[in-house]
Amino acid sequence: MTKVLIATVKPFAPAAVKEIKAVLDKANYDYTFFEKYNSQDELIAAVKDADAMIVRSDKITPEVINAAGNLKIVVRAGAGFDNVNLEAATANNVVVMNTPGQNSNAVAELAIGMMIYQARNHFEVGSGTELKGKKLGIHAYGNVGKLVAHIAKGFGMEIFAYDPFIPKVEMEAEGVTVFESAEELYATCDYISLHIPANKHTVQSINYDLLSKMKKGACVVNTARKEVIHETDLVKVFEENDSFKYLSDIAPDNKDLLTERFGNRCFFTPKKMGAQTAEANINAGVASANQIIAFINNGDTTFKVN
Ligand code: 3PG
């Protein structure tokens, strides 16, 4: 019987767990939900006899992969797979997949929610501002960026985008003004919504060169990965642009310094909240289970990333 380990430090919503179980039961697979574990050692012990894994942002290190002698596939229930060591997986003939698009709406709604929260002064006394009429720059027009653009249009925002990997005509067909450089996007917009993955090209790439181009009062919303921001440069920009704002789904490493010095000009979720909805968990969790079954039973490698 194929054994699936669902290893989630941050568990799926109960409704998602129920649906994942139903999919695996129907396929006659064995499974274990290994939730809220406390250490990598516990994960290493739990993975021993797993044929397949479903994970979220859980760290799938070479040690985890090496400890899993039967492992054939890891599905990251989500978009970003920077938490999975692809080299170790490939070296051990383990297929890695993600589930693109399945949790995108949840992340997009959070990005808009954070903009509103900031525009309304964290819901404190006093007058705020509106999103209507403001310029929104989408940095990377993938599944999430596109949905943020769609929702923001409903608020009457003017949408701009920069994404060298998406054909310009596709973005323009959606009424988006496309820039050829990130610099232009940052110099033009009141809000920048980040949707780039974290990889060796993008880590710390949102740096002084880009952020210092932003207008007075401009705001960066990061529902991508904290690692893409150059945190030292961020402090410099906060100092120089006295109404610059930064919102991030998960706190940066220099969170204490930023909140102490710049107060309400920043906001950080205590834990990564972007995909924390029942709907996103159901979509990504069920897709993961189905992808594992399709791979084990039929060798289907759609969504393989290594
Ligand atoms: C993703 O990459 O899909 C999101 O960042 C969600 O991550 P999570 O599953 O850890 O909430």
CSV table of C-alpha atoms and ligand atoms in Angstrom, one decimal:
chain,number,residue,atom,x,y,z
A,1,MET,CA,0.0,0.0,0.0
A,2,THR,CA,1.4,3.4,-0.9
A,3,LYS,CA,2.1,5.5,2.2
A,4,VAL,CA,1.6,9.2,2.1
A,5,LEU,CA,3.0,11.5,4.8
A,6,ILE,CA,1.2,14.8,5.1
A,7,ALA,CA,3.8,16.8,7.0
A,8,THR,CA,2.5,20.2,7.9
A,9,VAL,CA,3.9,22.3,10.8
A,10,LYS,CA,1.1,24.7,9.9
A,11,PRO,CA,-1.9,22.2,9.5
A,12,PHE,CA,-4.5,22.3,6.7
A,13,ALA,CA,-7.9,23.5,7.7
A,14,PRO,CA,-10.1,20.6,9.0
A,15,ALA,CA,-12.3,20.8,5.9
A,16,ALA,CA,-9.3,20.3,3.8
A,17,VAL,CA,-8.0,17.3,5.9
A,18,LYS,CA,-11.4,15.7,5.4
A,19,GLU,CA,-11.3,16.1,1.6
A,20,ILE,CA,-7.6,14.9,1.3
A,21,LYS,CA,-8.5,11.8,3.3
A,22,ALA,CA,-11.5,11.1,1.0
A,23,VAL,CA,-9.3,11.3,-2.1
A,24,LEU,CA,-6.6,9.0,-0.6
A,25,ASP,CA,-9.1,6.5,0.8
A,26,LYS,CA,-10.8,6.2,-2.6
A,27,ALA,CA,-7.4,5.4,-4.1
A,28,ASN,CA,-6.8,2.9,-1.3
A,29,TYR,CA,-3.6,4.7,-0.1
A,30,ASP,CA,-2.3,4.7,3.4
A,31,TYR,CA,-1.7,8.1,5.0
A,32,THR,CA,-0.5,9.9,8.2
A,33,PHE,CA,-1.2,13.5,9.0
A,34,PHE,CA,2.0,14.7,10.8
A,35,GLU,CA,1.0,18.1,12.0
A,36,LYS,CA,2.5,20.9,14.3
A,37,TYR,CA,5.8,18.9,14.8
A,38,ASN,CA,8.5,20.6,16.7
A,39,SER,CA,11.8,19.8,15.1
A,40,GLN,CA,13.5,18.6,11.9
A,41,ASP,CA,14.5,15.4,13.9
A,42,GLU,CA,10.8,14.6,14.4
A,43,LEU,CA,10.2,15.0,10.6
A,44,ILE,CA,13.2,12.9,9.8
A,45,ALA,CA,11.9,10.1,12.0
A,46,ALA,CA,8.4,10.4,10.6
A,47,VAL,CA,9.4,10.2,6.9
A,48,LYS,CA,11.2,6.9,7.2
A,49,ASP,CA,8.7,4.7,5.4
A,50,ALA,CA,6.8,7.3,3.3
A,51,ASP,CA,6.4,6.7,-0.5
A,52,ALA,CA,5.0,10.2,-0.9
A,53,MET,CA,4.8,13.5,0.9
A,54,ILE,CA,2.5,16.5,0.9
A,55,VAL,CA,4.1,19.6,2.5
A,56,ARG,CA,3.4,23.3,2.9
A,57,SER,CA,6.3,25.6,3.8
A,58,ASP,CA,8.0,22.7,5.7
A,59,LYS,CA,11.7,22.5,5.2
A,60,ILE,CA,12.5,19.5,3.0
A,61,THR,CA,16.3,19.4,3.5
A,62,PRO,CA,18.8,16.8,2.1
A,63,GLU,CA,18.6,15.1,5.6
A,64,VAL,CA,14.9,14.7,5.3
A,65,ILE,CA,15.2,13.3,1.8
A,66,ASN,CA,18.1,11.0,2.7
A,67,ALA,CA,16.2,9.6,5.6
A,68,ALA,CA,13.2,8.7,3.4
A,69,GLY,CA,14.5,5.5,1.6
A,70,ASN,CA,11.1,4.8,-0.1
A,71,LEU,CA,10.3,8.4,-1.1
A,72,LYS,CA,9.3,8.8,-4.8
A,73,ILE,CA,7.5,12.2,-4.7
A,74,VAL,CA,7.1,15.3,-2.7
A,75,VAL,CA,4.2,17.7,-3.5
A,76,ARG,CA,4.4,21.2,-2.2
A,77,ALA,CA,0.8,22.1,-1.6
A,78,GLY,CA,1.2,25.6,-2.9
A,79,ALA,CA,3.2,27.7,-5.4
A,80,GLY,CA,6.7,28.4,-4.0
A,81,PHE,CA,9.0,25.4,-3.6
A,82,ASP,CA,12.0,27.2,-2.2
A,83,ASN,CA,11.6,25.1,0.9
A,84,VAL,CA,12.4,21.9,-0.9
A,85,ASN,CA,16.0,21.0,-1.7
A,86,LEU,CA,15.6,20.1,-5.4
A,87,GLU,CA,19.2,19.0,-5.8
A,88,ALA,CA,18.9,16.4,-3.1
A,89,ALA,CA,15.5,15.3,-4.4
A,90,THR,CA,16.8,14.8,-7.9
A,91,ALA,CA,19.9,13.0,-6.7
A,92,ASN,CA,17.6,10.6,-4.9
A,93,ASN,CA,15.2,10.2,-7.9
A,94,VAL,CA,12.5,11.9,-6.0
A,95,VAL,CA,10.0,13.9,-8.1
A,96,VAL,CA,9.1,17.3,-6.7
A,97,MET,CA,5.9,19.1,-7.7
A,98,ASN,CA,3.9,22.2,-6.7
A,99,THR,CA,0.3,23.0,-7.2
A,100,PRO,CA,0.3,26.3,-9.1
A,101,GLY,CA,-2.7,28.5,-8.8
A,102,GLN,CA,-4.5,26.5,-6.2
A,103,ASN,CA,-4.1,28.9,-3.3
A,104,SER,CA,-3.6,32.1,-5.4
A,105,ASN,CA,-6.9,33.7,-4.6
A,106,ALA,CA,-6.3,33.6,-0.9
A,107,VAL,CA,-3.0,35.3,-1.3
A,108,ALA,CA,-4.4,37.9,-3.6
A,109,GLU,CA,-7.2,38.7,-1.2
A,110,LEU,CA,-4.7,39.1,1.6
A,111,ALA,CA,-2.5,41.5,-0.5
A,112,ILE,CA,-5.6,43.7,-1.1
A,113,GLY,CA,-6.6,43.4,2.6
A,114,MET,CA,-3.2,44.6,3.7
A,115,MET,CA,-3.4,47.6,1.4
A,116,ILE,CA,-6.8,48.6,2.9
A,117,TYR,CA,-5.4,48.1,6.4
A,118,GLN,CA,-2.5,50.4,5.7
A,119,ALA,CA,-4.6,52.9,3.8
A,120,ARG,CA,-7.0,53.1,6.8
A,121,ASN,CA,-4.1,53.7,9.3
A,122,HIS,CA,-4.3,50.2,10.8
A,123,PHE,CA,-8.0,51.0,11.7
A,124,GLU,CA,-6.9,53.6,14.2
A,125,VAL,CA,-8.7,57.0,14.8
A,126,GLY,CA,-8.2,59.6,12.1
A,127,SER,CA,-8.7,59.8,8.4
A,128,GLY,CA,-7.0,57.5,6.0
A,129,THR,CA,-7.0,57.2,2.2
A,130,GLU,CA,-8.7,55.2,-0.4
A,131,LEU,CA,-7.4,52.7,-3.0
A,132,LYS,CA,-9.6,54.2,-5.7
A,133,GLY,CA,-7.6,56.1,-8.3
A,134,LYS,CA,-4.2,55.0,-6.9
A,135,LYS,CA,-1.6,53.4,-9.1
A,136,LEU,CA,-0.9,49.7,-8.3
A,137,GLY,CA,2.3,48.0,-9.7
A,138,ILE,CA,2.2,44.3,-10.0
A,139,HIS,CA,5.8,42.9,-9.8
A,140,ALA,CA,5.4,39.5,-11.6
A,141,TYR,CA,2.1,38.8,-13.3
A,142,GLY,CA,1.7,35.1,-12.4
A,143,ASN,CA,-1.3,33.5,-10.8
A,144,VAL,CA,-1.4,35.7,-7.8
A,145,GLY,CA,-0.3,38.9,-9.4
A,146,LYS,CA,-3.0,38.6,-12.0
A,147,LEU,CA,-5.7,38.0,-9.4
A,148,VAL,CA,-4.5,41.0,-7.4
A,149,ALA,CA,-4.8,43.1,-10.6
A,150,HIS,CA,-8.3,41.8,-11.2
A,151,ILE,CA,-9.5,42.6,-7.7
A,152,ALA,CA,-7.8,46.0,-7.6
A,153,LYS,CA,-9.5,47.0,-10.8
A,154,GLY,CA,-12.8,46.5,-8.9
A,155,PHE,CA,-11.5,49.1,-6.4
A,156,GLY,CA,-10.9,51.6,-9.3
A,157,MET,CA,-7.1,51.3,-9.1
A,158,GLU,CA,-5.0,51.9,-12.1
A,159,ILE,CA,-2.9,48.8,-12.8
A,160,PHE,CA,0.7,48.6,-14.0
A,161,ALA,CA,2.9,45.5,-14.3
A,162,TYR,CA,6.4,44.3,-14.9
A,163,ASP,CA,7.1,40.7,-15.8
A,164,PRO,CA,9.7,39.8,-18.3
A,165,PHE,CA,8.4,36.2,-18.4
A,166,ILE,CA,4.8,36.9,-19.5
A,167,PRO,CA,4.1,38.1,-23.1
A,168,LYS,CA,3.3,41.8,-23.0
A,169,VAL,CA,0.1,41.3,-25.1
A,170,GLU,CA,-1.3,39.0,-22.5
A,171,MET,CA,-1.1,41.6,-19.8
A,172,GLU,CA,-2.2,44.4,-22.0
A,173,ALA,CA,-5.3,42.4,-23.1
A,174,GLU,CA,-6.3,42.7,-19.4
A,175,GLY,CA,-6.1,46.4,-19.4
A,176,VAL,CA,-2.8,46.5,-17.6
A,177,THR,CA,-0.1,49.1,-18.6
A,178,VAL,CA,3.2,47.1,-19.0
A,179,PHE,CA,6.6,48.5,-18.2
A,180,GLU,CA,9.8,47.2,-19.6
A,181,SER,CA,11.8,47.7,-16.4
A,182,ALA,CA,11.1,47.2,-12.7
A,183,GLU,CA,12.6,50.7,-12.1
A,184,GLU,CA,9.8,52.3,-14.1
A,185,LEU,CA,7.2,50.3,-12.1
A,186,TYR,CA,8.6,51.4,-8.8
A,187,ALA,CA,9.0,55.0,-9.8
A,188,THR,CA,5.4,55.3,-11.0
A,189,CYS,CA,3.2,53.4,-8.5
A,190,ASP,CA,1.6,54.3,-5.2
A,191,TYR,CA,1.5,50.6,-4.2
A,192,ILE,CA,3.8,47.8,-5.4
A,193,SER,CA,2.5,44.2,-4.9
A,194,LEU,CA,5.3,41.7,-5.0
A,195,HIS,CA,4.8,38.2,-6.5
A,196,ILE,CA,8.3,37.1,-7.5
A,197,PRO,CA,9.5,33.7,-6.3
A,198,ALA,CA,12.5,33.4,-4.0
A,199,ASN,CA,15.5,31.9,-5.9
A,200,LYS,CA,19.1,32.7,-6.4
A,201,HIS,CA,18.2,35.5,-8.9
A,202,THR,CA,15.6,37.2,-6.7
A,203,VAL,CA,16.8,36.9,-3.1
A,204,GLN,CA,17.5,40.5,-1.8
A,205,SER,CA,16.7,41.8,-5.3
A,206,ILE,CA,14.2,44.4,-4.0
A,207,ASN,CA,17.0,46.7,-3.0
A,208,TYR,CA,17.9,50.4,-2.6
A,209,ASP,CA,18.1,50.8,-6.4
A,210,LEU,CA,14.4,50.0,-6.7
A,211,LEU,CA,12.9,51.2,-3.4
A,212,SER,CA,14.7,54.6,-3.5
A,213,LYS,CA,12.8,55.3,-6.7
A,214,MET,CA,9.5,55.2,-5.0
A,215,LYS,CA,7.3,58.3,-4.5
A,216,LYS,CA,6.6,59.9,-1.1
A,217,GLY,CA,3.9,57.8,0.6
A,218,ALA,CA,4.4,54.8,-1.6
A,219,CYS,CA,3.9,51.4,-0.1
A,220,VAL,CA,5.3,47.9,-0.9
A,221,VAL,CA,3.1,44.9,-0.1
A,222,ASN,CA,5.1,41.7,0.1
A,223,THR,CA,3.0,38.5,0.0
A,224,ALA,CA,5.8,36.7,-1.8
A,225,ARG,CA,8.8,35.8,0.4
A,226,LYS,CA,10.6,37.9,3.0
A,227,GLU,CA,13.9,36.9,1.5
A,228,VAL,CA,13.4,38.9,-1.7
A,229,ILE,CA,13.7,42.2,0.2
A,230,HIS,CA,17.1,43.6,1.0
A,231,GLU,CA,16.5,44.4,4.6
A,232,THR,CA,19.4,46.8,5.2
A,233,ASP,CA,18.4,48.8,2.1
A,234,LEU,CA,14.8,48.8,3.3
A,235,VAL,CA,15.9,50.6,6.5
A,236,LYS,CA,17.8,53.2,4.5
A,237,VAL,CA,14.7,53.8,2.3
A,238,PHE,CA,12.5,54.2,5.4
A,239,GLU,CA,14.9,56.8,6.7
A,240,GLU,CA,15.1,58.7,3.5
A,241,ASN,CA,11.5,58.6,2.4
A,242,ASP,CA,9.6,59.6,5.5
A,243,SER,CA,6.3,58.4,4.4
A,244,PHE,CA,7.4,55.1,2.7
A,245,LYS,CA,5.5,52.0,3.9
A,246,TYR,CA,6.2,48.3,3.9
A,247,LEU,CA,3.8,45.5,4.6
A,248,SER,CA,4.8,41.9,4.6
A,249,ASP,CA,3.1,38.5,5.0
A,250,ILE,CA,5.6,37.2,7.6
A,251,ALA,CA,7.9,39.5,9.4
A,252,PRO,CA,11.4,40.3,8.1
A,253,ASP,CA,14.4,39.4,10.3
A,254,ASN,CA,14.8,43.1,11.3
A,255,LYS,CA,11.1,43.4,12.3
A,256,ASP,CA,11.9,44.8,15.8
A,257,LEU,CA,14.1,47.5,14.5
A,258,LEU,CA,11.5,48.5,11.8
A,259,THR,CA,8.5,48.5,14.2
A,260,GLU,CA,10.4,50.4,16.9
A,261,ARG,CA,11.7,53.1,14.5
A,262,PHE,CA,8.9,53.4,11.9
A,263,GLY,CA,5.8,52.2,13.8
A,264,ASN,CA,2.6,52.2,11.7
A,265,ARG,CA,4.5,52.7,8.5
A,266,CYS,CA,5.0,48.9,8.6
A,267,PHE,CA,2.9,45.9,9.2
A,268,PHE,CA,3.8,42.2,9.5
A,269,THR,CA,1.7,39.2,9.9
A,270,PRO,CA,2.9,37.0,12.8
A,271,LYS,CA,2.8,33.9,10.7
A,272,LYS,CA,2.5,33.4,7.0
A,273,MET,CA,-1.2,34.0,6.4
A,274,GLY,CA,-1.5,34.3,2.6
A,275,ALA,CA,-2.8,30.8,1.9
A,276,GLN,CA,-4.5,30.3,5.3
A,277,THR,CA,-8.1,29.9,4.1
A,278,ALA,CA,-10.2,26.7,4.1
A,279,GLU,CA,-10.7,27.1,0.3
A,280,ALA,CA,-7.0,27.4,-0.5
A,281,ASN,CA,-6.2,24.5,1.8
A,282,ILE,CA,-8.8,22.3,0.1
A,283,ASN,CA,-7.7,23.3,-3.4
A,284,ALA,CA,-4.0,22.8,-2.8
A,285,GLY,CA,-4.4,19.8,-0.5
A,286,VAL,CA,-6.7,17.9,-2.8
A,287,ALA,CA,-4.6,18.8,-5.9
A,288,SER,CA,-1.6,17.4,-4.1
A,289,ALA,CA,-3.3,14.1,-3.3
A,290,ASN,CA,-4.5,13.8,-6.8
A,291,GLN,CA,-1.1,14.6,-8.3
A,292,ILE,CA,0.5,11.9,-6.1
A,293,ILE,CA,-2.0,9.3,-7.2
A,294,ALA,CA,-1.6,10.3,-10.9
A,295,PHE,CA,2.1,10.0,-10.5
A,296,ILE,CA,2.3,6.7,-8.6
A,297,ASN,CA,-0.5,5.0,-10.6
A,298,ASN,CA,0.2,6.4,-14.1
A,299,GLY,CA,3.6,8.1,-14.0
A,300,ASP,CA,2.0,11.5,-14.7
A,301,THR,CA,4.7,14.2,-14.1
A,302,THR,CA,2.6,17.3,-14.8
A,303,PHE,CA,3.7,20.1,-12.4
A,304,LYS,CA,7.1,18.5,-11.8
A,305,VAL,CA,9.6,21.2,-10.9
A,306,ASN,CA,12.9,19.3,-10.7
B,1,3PG,C1,2.8,29.4,-1.4
B,1,3PG,O1,4.0,29.4,-1.8
B,1,3PG,O2,2.0,28.7,-2.0
B,1,3PG,C2,2.4,30.2,-0.3
B,1,3PG,O3,3.4,31.0,0.2
B,1,3PG,C3,1.7,29.5,0.8
B,1,3PG,O4,2.5,28.9,1.8
B,1,3PG,P1,1.9,28.0,3.0
B,1,3PG,O5,1.3,26.8,2.4
B,1,3PG,O6,3.1,27.7,3.9
B,1,3PG,O7,0.9,28.8,3.7
